[in-house]
Short mmCIF file of C-alpha atoms and ligand atoms in Angstrom, two decimals:
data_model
loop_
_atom_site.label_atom_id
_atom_site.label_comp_id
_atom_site.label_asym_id
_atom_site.label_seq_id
_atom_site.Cartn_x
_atom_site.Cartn_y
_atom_site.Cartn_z
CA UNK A 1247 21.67 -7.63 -21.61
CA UNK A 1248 21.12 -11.49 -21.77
CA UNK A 1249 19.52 -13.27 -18.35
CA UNK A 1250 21.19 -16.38 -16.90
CA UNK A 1251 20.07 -18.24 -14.35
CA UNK A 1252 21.47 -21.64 -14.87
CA UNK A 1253 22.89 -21.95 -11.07
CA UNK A 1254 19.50 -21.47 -9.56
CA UNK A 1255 21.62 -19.50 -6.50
CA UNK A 1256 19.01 -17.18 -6.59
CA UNK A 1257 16.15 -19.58 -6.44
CA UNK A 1258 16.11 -20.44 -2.78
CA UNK A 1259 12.74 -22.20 -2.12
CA UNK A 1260 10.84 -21.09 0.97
CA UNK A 1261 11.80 -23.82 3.53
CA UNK A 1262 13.30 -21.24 5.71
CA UNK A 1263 10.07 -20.83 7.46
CA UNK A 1264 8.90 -17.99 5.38
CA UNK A 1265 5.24 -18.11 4.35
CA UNK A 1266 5.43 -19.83 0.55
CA UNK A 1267 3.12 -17.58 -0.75
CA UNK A 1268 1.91 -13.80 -0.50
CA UNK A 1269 -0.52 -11.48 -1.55
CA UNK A 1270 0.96 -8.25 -3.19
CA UNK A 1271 -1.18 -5.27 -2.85
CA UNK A 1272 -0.51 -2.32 -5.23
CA UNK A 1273 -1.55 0.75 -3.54
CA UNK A 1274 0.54 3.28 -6.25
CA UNK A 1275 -2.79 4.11 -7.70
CA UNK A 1276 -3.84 5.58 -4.88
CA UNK A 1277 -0.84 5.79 -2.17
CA UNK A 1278 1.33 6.60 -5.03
CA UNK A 1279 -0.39 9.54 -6.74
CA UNK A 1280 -2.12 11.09 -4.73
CA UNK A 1281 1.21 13.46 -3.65
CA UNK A 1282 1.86 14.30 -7.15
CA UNK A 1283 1.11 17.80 -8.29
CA UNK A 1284 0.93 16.33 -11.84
CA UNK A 1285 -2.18 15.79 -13.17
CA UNK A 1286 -2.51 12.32 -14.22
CA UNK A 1287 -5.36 11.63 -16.66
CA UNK A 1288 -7.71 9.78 -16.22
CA UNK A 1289 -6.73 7.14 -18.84
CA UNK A 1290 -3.49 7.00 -17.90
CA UNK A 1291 -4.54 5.98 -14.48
CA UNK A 1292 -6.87 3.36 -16.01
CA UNK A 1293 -3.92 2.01 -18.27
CA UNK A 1294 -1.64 1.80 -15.65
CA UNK A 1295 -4.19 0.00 -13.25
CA UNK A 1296 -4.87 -2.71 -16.12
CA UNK A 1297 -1.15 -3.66 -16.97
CA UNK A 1298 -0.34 -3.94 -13.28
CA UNK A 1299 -3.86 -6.79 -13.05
CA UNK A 1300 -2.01 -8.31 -16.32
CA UNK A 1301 1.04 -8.06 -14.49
CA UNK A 1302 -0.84 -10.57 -11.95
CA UNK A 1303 -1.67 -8.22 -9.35
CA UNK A 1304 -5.03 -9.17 -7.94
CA UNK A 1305 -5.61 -6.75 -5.26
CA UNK A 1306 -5.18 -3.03 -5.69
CA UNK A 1307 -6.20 0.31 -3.68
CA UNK A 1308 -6.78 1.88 -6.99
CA UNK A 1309 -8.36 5.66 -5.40
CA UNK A 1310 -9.78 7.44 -2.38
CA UNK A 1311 -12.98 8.87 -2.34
CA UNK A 1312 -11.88 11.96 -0.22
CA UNK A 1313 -12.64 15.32 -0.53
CA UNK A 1314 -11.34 16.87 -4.20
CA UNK A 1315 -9.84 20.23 -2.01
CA UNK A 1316 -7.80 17.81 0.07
CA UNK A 1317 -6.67 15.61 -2.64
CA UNK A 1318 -7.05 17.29 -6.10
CA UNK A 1319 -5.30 14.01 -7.80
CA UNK A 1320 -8.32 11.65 -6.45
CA UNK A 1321 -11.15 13.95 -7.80
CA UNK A 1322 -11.67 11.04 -10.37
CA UNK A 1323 -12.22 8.31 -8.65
CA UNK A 1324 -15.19 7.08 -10.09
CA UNK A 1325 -13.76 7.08 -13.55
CA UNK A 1326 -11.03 5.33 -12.98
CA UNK A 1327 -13.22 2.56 -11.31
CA UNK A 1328 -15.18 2.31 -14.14
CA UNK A 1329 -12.47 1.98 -16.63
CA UNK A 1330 -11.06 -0.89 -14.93
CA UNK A 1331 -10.89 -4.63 -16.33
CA UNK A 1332 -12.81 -6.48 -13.83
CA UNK A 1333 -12.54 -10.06 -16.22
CA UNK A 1334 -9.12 -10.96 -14.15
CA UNK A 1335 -10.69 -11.10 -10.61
CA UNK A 1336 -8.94 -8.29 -9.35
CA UNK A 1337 -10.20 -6.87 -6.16
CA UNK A 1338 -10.34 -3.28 -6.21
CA UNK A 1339 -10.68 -0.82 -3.13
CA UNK A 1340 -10.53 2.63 -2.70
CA UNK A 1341 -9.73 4.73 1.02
CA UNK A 1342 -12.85 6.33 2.41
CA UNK A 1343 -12.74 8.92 4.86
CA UNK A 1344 -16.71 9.76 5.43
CA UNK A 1345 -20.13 9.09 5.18
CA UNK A 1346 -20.18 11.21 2.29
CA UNK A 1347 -16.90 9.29 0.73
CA UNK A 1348 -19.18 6.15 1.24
CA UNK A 1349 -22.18 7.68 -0.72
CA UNK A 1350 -19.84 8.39 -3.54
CA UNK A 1351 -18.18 4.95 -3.36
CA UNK A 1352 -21.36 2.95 -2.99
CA UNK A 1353 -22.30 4.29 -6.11
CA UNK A 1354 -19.10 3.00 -8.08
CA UNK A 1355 -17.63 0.05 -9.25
CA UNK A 1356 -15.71 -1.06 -6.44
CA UNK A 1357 -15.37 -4.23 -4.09
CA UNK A 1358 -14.53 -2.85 -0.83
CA UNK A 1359 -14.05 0.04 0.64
CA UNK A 1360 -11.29 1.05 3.18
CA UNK A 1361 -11.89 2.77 5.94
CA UNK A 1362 -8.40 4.82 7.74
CA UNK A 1363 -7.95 6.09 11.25
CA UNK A 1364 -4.27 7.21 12.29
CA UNK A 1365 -2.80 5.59 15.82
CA UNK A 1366 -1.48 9.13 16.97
CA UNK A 1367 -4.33 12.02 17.29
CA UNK A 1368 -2.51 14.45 15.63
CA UNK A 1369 -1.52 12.99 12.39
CA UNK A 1370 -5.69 11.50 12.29
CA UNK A 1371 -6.26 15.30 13.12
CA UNK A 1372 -4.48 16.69 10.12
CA UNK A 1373 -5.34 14.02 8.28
CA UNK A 1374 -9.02 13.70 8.38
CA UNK A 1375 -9.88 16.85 10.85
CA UNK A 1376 -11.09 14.68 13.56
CA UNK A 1377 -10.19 12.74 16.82
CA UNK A 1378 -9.76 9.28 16.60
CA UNK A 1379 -12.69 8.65 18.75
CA UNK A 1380 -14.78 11.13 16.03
CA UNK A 1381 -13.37 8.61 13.34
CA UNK A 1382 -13.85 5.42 14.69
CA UNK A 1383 -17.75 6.64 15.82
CA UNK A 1384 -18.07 7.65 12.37
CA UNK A 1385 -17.44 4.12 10.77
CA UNK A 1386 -20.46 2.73 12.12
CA UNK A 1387 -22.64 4.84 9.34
CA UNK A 1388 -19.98 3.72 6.41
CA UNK A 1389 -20.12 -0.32 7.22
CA UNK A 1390 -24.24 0.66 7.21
CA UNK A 1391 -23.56 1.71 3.75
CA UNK A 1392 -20.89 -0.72 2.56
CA UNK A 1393 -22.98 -3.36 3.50
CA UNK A 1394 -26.38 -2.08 1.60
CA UNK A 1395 -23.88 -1.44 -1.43
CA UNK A 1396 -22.72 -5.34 -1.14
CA UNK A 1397 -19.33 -3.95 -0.67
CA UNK A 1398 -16.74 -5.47 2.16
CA UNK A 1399 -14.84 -2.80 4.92
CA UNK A 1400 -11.30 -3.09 5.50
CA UNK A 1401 -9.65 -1.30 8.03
CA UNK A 1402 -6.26 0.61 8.13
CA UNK A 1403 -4.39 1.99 10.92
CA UNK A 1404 -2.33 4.99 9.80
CA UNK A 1405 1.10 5.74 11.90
CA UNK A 1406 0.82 1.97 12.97
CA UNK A 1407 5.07 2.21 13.94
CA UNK A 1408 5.17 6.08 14.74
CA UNK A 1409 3.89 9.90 14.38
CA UNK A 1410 5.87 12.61 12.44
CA UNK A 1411 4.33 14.71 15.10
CA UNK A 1412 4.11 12.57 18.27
CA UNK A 1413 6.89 9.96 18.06
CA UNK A 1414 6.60 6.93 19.62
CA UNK A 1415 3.16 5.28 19.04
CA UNK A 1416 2.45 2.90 22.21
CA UNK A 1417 1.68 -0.14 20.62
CA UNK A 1418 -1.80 -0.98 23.11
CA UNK A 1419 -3.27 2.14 20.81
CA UNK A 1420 -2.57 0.20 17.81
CA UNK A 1421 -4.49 -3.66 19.42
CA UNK A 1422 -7.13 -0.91 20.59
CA UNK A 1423 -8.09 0.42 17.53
CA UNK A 1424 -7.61 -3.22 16.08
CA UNK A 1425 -10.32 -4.12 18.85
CA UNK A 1426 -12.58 -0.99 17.70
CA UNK A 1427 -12.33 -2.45 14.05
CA UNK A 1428 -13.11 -5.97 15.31
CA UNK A 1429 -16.07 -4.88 17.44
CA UNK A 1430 -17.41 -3.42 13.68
CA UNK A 1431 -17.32 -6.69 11.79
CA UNK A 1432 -14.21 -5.36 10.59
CA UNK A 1433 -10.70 -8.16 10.34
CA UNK A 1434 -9.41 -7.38 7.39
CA UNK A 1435 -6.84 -4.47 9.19
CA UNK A 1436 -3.69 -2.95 7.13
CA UNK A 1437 -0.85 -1.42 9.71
CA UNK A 1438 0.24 1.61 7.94
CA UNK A 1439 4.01 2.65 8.17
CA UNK A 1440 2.96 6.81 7.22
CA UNK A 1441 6.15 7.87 7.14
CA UNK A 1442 8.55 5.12 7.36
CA UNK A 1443 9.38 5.21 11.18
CA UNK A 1444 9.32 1.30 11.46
CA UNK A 1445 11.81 -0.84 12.39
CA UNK A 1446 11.99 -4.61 11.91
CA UNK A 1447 12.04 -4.85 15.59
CA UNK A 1448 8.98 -2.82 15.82
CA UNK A 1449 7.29 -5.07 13.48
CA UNK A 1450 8.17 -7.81 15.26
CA UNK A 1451 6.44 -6.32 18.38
CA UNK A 1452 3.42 -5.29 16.81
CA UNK A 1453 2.43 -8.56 14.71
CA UNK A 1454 2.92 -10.51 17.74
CA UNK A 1455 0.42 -8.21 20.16
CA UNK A 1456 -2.17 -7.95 17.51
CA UNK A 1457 -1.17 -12.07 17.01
CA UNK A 1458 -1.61 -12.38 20.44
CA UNK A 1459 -4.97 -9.93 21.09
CA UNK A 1460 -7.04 -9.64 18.04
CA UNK A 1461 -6.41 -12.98 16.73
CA UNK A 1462 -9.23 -13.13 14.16
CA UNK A 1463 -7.17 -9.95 12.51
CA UNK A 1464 -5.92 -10.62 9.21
CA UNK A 1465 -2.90 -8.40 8.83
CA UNK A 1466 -1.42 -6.54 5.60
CA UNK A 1467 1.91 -4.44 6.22
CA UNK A 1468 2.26 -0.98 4.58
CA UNK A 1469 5.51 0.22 4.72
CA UNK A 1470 7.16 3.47 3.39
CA UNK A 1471 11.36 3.20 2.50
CA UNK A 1472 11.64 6.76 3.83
CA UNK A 1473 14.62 5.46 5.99
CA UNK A 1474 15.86 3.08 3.78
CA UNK A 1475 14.52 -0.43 5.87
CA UNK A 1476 11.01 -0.63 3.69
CA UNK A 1477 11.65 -4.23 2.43
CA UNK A 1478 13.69 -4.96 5.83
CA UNK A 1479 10.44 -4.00 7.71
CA UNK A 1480 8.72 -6.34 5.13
CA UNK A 1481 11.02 -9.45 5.66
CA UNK A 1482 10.51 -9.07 9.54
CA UNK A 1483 7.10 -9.42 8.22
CA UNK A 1484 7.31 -12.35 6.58
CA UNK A 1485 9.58 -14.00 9.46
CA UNK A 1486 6.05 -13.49 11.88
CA UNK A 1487 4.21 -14.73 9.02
CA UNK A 1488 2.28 -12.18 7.47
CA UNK A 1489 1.55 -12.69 3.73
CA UNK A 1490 0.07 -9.65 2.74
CA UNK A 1491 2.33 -6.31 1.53
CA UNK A 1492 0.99 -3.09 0.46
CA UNK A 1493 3.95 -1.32 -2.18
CA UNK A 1494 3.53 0.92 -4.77
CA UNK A 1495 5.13 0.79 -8.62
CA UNK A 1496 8.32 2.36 -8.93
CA UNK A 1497 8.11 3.62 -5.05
CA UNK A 1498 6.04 6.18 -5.65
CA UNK A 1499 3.97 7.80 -2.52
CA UNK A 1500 3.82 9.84 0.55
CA UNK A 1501 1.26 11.17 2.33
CA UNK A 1502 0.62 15.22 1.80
CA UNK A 1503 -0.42 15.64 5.22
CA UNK A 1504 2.72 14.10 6.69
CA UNK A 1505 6.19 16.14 6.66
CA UNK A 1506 8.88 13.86 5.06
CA UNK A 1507 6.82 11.12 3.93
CA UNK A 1508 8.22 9.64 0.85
CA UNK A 1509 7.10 6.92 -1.36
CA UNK A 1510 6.27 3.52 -0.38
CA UNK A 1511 7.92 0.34 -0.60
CA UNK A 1512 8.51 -0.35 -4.41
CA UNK A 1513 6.29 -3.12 -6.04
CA UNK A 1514 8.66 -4.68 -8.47
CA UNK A 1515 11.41 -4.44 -5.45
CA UNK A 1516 9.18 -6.24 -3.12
CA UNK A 1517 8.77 -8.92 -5.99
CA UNK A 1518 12.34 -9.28 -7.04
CA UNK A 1519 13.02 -10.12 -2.94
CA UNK A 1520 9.89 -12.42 -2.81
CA UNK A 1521 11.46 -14.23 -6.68
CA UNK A 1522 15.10 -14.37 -4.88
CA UNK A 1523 13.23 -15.83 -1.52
CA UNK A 1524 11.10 -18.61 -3.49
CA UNK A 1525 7.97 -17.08 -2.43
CA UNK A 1526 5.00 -16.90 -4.84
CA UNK A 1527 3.24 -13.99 -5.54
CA UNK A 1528 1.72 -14.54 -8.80
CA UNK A 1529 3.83 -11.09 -10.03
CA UNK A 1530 6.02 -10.32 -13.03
CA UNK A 1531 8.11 -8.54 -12.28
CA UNK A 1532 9.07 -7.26 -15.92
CA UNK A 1533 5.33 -6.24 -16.22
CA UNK A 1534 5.78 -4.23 -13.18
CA UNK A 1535 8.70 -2.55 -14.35
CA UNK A 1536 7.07 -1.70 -17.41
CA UNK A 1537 4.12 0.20 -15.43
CA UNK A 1538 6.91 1.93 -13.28
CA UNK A 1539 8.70 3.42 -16.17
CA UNK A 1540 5.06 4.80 -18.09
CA UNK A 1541 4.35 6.03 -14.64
CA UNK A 1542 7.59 7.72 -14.25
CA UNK A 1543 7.04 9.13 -17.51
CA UNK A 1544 3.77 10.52 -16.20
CA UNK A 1545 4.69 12.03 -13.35
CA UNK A 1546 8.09 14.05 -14.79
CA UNK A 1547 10.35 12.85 -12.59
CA UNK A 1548 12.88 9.78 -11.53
CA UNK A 1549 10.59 7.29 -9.17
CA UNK A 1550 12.80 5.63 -6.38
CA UNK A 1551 12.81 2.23 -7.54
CA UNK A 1552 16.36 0.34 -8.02
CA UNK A 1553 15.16 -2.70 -9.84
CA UNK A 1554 13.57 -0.93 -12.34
CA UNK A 1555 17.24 0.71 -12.99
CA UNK A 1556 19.27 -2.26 -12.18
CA UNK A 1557 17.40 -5.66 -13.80
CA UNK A 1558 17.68 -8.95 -11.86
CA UNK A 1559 20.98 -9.72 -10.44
CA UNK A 1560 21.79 -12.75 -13.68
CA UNK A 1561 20.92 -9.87 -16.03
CA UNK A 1562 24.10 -10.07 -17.38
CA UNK A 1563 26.15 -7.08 -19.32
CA UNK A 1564 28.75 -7.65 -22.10
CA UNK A 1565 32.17 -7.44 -20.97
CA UNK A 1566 33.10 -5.22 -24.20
CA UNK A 1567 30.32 -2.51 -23.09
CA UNK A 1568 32.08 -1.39 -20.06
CA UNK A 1569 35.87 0.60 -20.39
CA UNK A 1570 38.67 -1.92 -18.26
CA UNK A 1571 40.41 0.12 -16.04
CA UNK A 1572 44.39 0.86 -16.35
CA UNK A 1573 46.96 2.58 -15.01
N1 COA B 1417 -15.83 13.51 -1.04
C1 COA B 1417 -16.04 14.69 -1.66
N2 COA B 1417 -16.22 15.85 -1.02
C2 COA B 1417 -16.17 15.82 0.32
C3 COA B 1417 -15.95 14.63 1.03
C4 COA B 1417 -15.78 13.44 0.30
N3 COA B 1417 -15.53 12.28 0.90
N4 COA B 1417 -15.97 14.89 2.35
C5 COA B 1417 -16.20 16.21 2.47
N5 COA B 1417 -16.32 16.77 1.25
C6 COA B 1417 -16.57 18.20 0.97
C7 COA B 1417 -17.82 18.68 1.66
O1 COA B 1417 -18.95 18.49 0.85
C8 COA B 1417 -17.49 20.14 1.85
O2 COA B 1417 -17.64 20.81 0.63
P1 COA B 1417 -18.20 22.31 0.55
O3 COA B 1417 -17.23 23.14 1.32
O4 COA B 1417 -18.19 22.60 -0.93
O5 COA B 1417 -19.54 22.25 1.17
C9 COA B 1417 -16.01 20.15 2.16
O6 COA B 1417 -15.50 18.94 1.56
C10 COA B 1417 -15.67 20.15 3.64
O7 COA B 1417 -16.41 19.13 4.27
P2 COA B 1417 -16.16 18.70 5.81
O8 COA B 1417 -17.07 17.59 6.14
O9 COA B 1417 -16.19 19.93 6.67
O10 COA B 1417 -14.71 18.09 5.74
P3 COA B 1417 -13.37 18.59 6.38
O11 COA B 1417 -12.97 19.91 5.82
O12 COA B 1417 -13.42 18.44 7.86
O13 COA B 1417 -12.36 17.50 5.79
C11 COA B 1417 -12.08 15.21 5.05
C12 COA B 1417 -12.49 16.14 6.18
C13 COA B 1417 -11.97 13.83 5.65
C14 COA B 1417 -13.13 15.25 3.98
C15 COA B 1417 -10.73 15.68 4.45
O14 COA B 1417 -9.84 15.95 5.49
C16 COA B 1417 -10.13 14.64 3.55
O15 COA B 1417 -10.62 14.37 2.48
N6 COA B 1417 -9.03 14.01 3.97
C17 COA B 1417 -8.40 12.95 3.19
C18 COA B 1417 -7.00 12.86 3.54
C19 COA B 1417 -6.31 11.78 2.73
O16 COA B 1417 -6.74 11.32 1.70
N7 COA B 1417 -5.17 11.41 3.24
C20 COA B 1417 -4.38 10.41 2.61
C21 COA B 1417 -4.55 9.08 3.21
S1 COA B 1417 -3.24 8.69 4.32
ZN1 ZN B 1418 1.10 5.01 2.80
#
């Protein structure tokens, strides 16, 4: 397969009003694996992690300090922290449900921890076994320990776009909790997509109101392709100018305590659209891929990703390797 891209087509620069540069944020590490019934080792988390920093990533969720019964996959996290080239910069988080999750990640090598709280009660129930007020009240105690750990919060909102067991999600639940995290020192916010119920309209809606009511909020989008509009969701998000996307390699992911959810939107996707766009993310894409297809490897089965299967559109084929039709 030999690459041409003498026309430049593909190389729109981004003067359409697109943000010129964004911040890719793997989550497979975490997001990604933590469904699998595979038992990754330890190493080969660690490996993986590296090559996607060499790859240029810079900011990964790399594990969640949650409970081991809930999420046998995570039981390592520690480990993998500590395994992790720190000599590129990268800034590594990990989810944390609980004081007791912030005990264990104050004690690791980690730069900020993440705390999660769903928009609908019933997915935060099954999630995390409490109410959303219970979680939110419950914070408090982790930022106490972030900070005394030197560590920085950042704040997710689970079922940001809609509940697998409520529907709709009113979007003034999502610019409250956004106000909760504020009201806790807490800006950094990431509007998680659970189990790919968002729309591009939707998007639209809810960067605007948080835009509009929590201005200090600096947004991430986390979006799931369970419907097939993962990277449409994203470019709605880059028309209201967001310029940080959470994906995972290879489109691995899905929550367990979510029916349906499937895996994120696919890293080296996300970066192929961003390439195509003229946006920077610092990325390569081919050192993606090559994560994506040790992970697939590693986890036994086909992962979602098309790029990975397809190349770049000027990845050109040799007109003797394909049959010509007749008749
Ligand atoms: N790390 C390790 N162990 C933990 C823990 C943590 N963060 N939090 C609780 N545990 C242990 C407790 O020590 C206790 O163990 P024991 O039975 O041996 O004494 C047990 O888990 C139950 O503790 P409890 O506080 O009653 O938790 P719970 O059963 O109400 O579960 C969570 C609450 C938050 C710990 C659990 O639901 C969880 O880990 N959820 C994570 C979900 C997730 O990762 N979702 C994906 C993100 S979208
Ligand atoms: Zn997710």
């Amino acid at each position: 397969m030999e690459r041409n891209d003498a026309n430049g087509i593909g190389g729109e620069t981004a003067t359409n009003g697109l943000p010129p540069r964004v911040s890719v944020v793997e989550v497979g590490p975490r997001d990604g694996l933590q469904s699998e019934p595979v038992w990754v080792p330890t190493e080969e988390k660690i490996g993986i992690v590296n090559g996607l920093i060499d790859s240029g990533i810079r900011h990964l969720e790399v594990t969640s300090f949650v409970s081991p019964r809930a999420v046998p996959q995570m039981r390592d996290a520690a480990e993998v922290l500590a395994g992790i080239d720190r000599s590129k910069g990268a800034v590594l988080t990990a989810l944390v449900p609980n004081v007791k999750g912030a005990e264990r990640a104050a004690a690791a090598e980690l730069d900020a921890m993440v705390v999660f709280v769903s928009a609908s009660e019933s997915h935060n129930a099954k999630n995390v076994n409490r109410s959303i007020a219970e979680s939110l009240e419950g914070f408090r105690e982790i930022c106490r320990i972030a900070e005394g750990a030197g560590m920085q919060i950042f704040g997710a909102i689970a079922t940001s776009f809609g509940c697998p067991f409520e529907g709709d999600v009113p979007v003034q639940r999502v610019v409250d909790i956004a106000l909760a995290y504020r009201d806790m020192g807490i800006t950094k916010l990431s509007l998680g997509d659970t189990t790919g119920m968002a729309t591009p309209p939707l998007v639209r809606e809810r960067c605007r109101a948080l835009a509009r009511h929590v201005p200090e909020a600096d947004i991430a989008l986390h979006f799931h392709n369970t419907r097939g509009v993962g990277l449409v969701c994203a470019y709605a998000g880059l028309e209201e100018g967001i310029t940080s996307y959470e994906s995972s390699l290879g489109g691995l992911g899905g929550c367990p305590f979510a029916p349906k959810a499937t895996g994120n939107i696919c890293t080296e996707d996300l970066v192929y659209m961003l390439d195509e766009c003229g946006i920077e993310s610092g990325v390569s894409l081919e050192g993606v891929v090559e994560m994506s297809r040790r992970a697939e490897k590693l986890v036994g089965h086909p992962l979602p990703g098309q790029v990975m299967k397809a190349g770049r559109r000027l990845d050109l084929h040799a007109l003797d390797a394909v049959a010509t039709a007749c008749g």
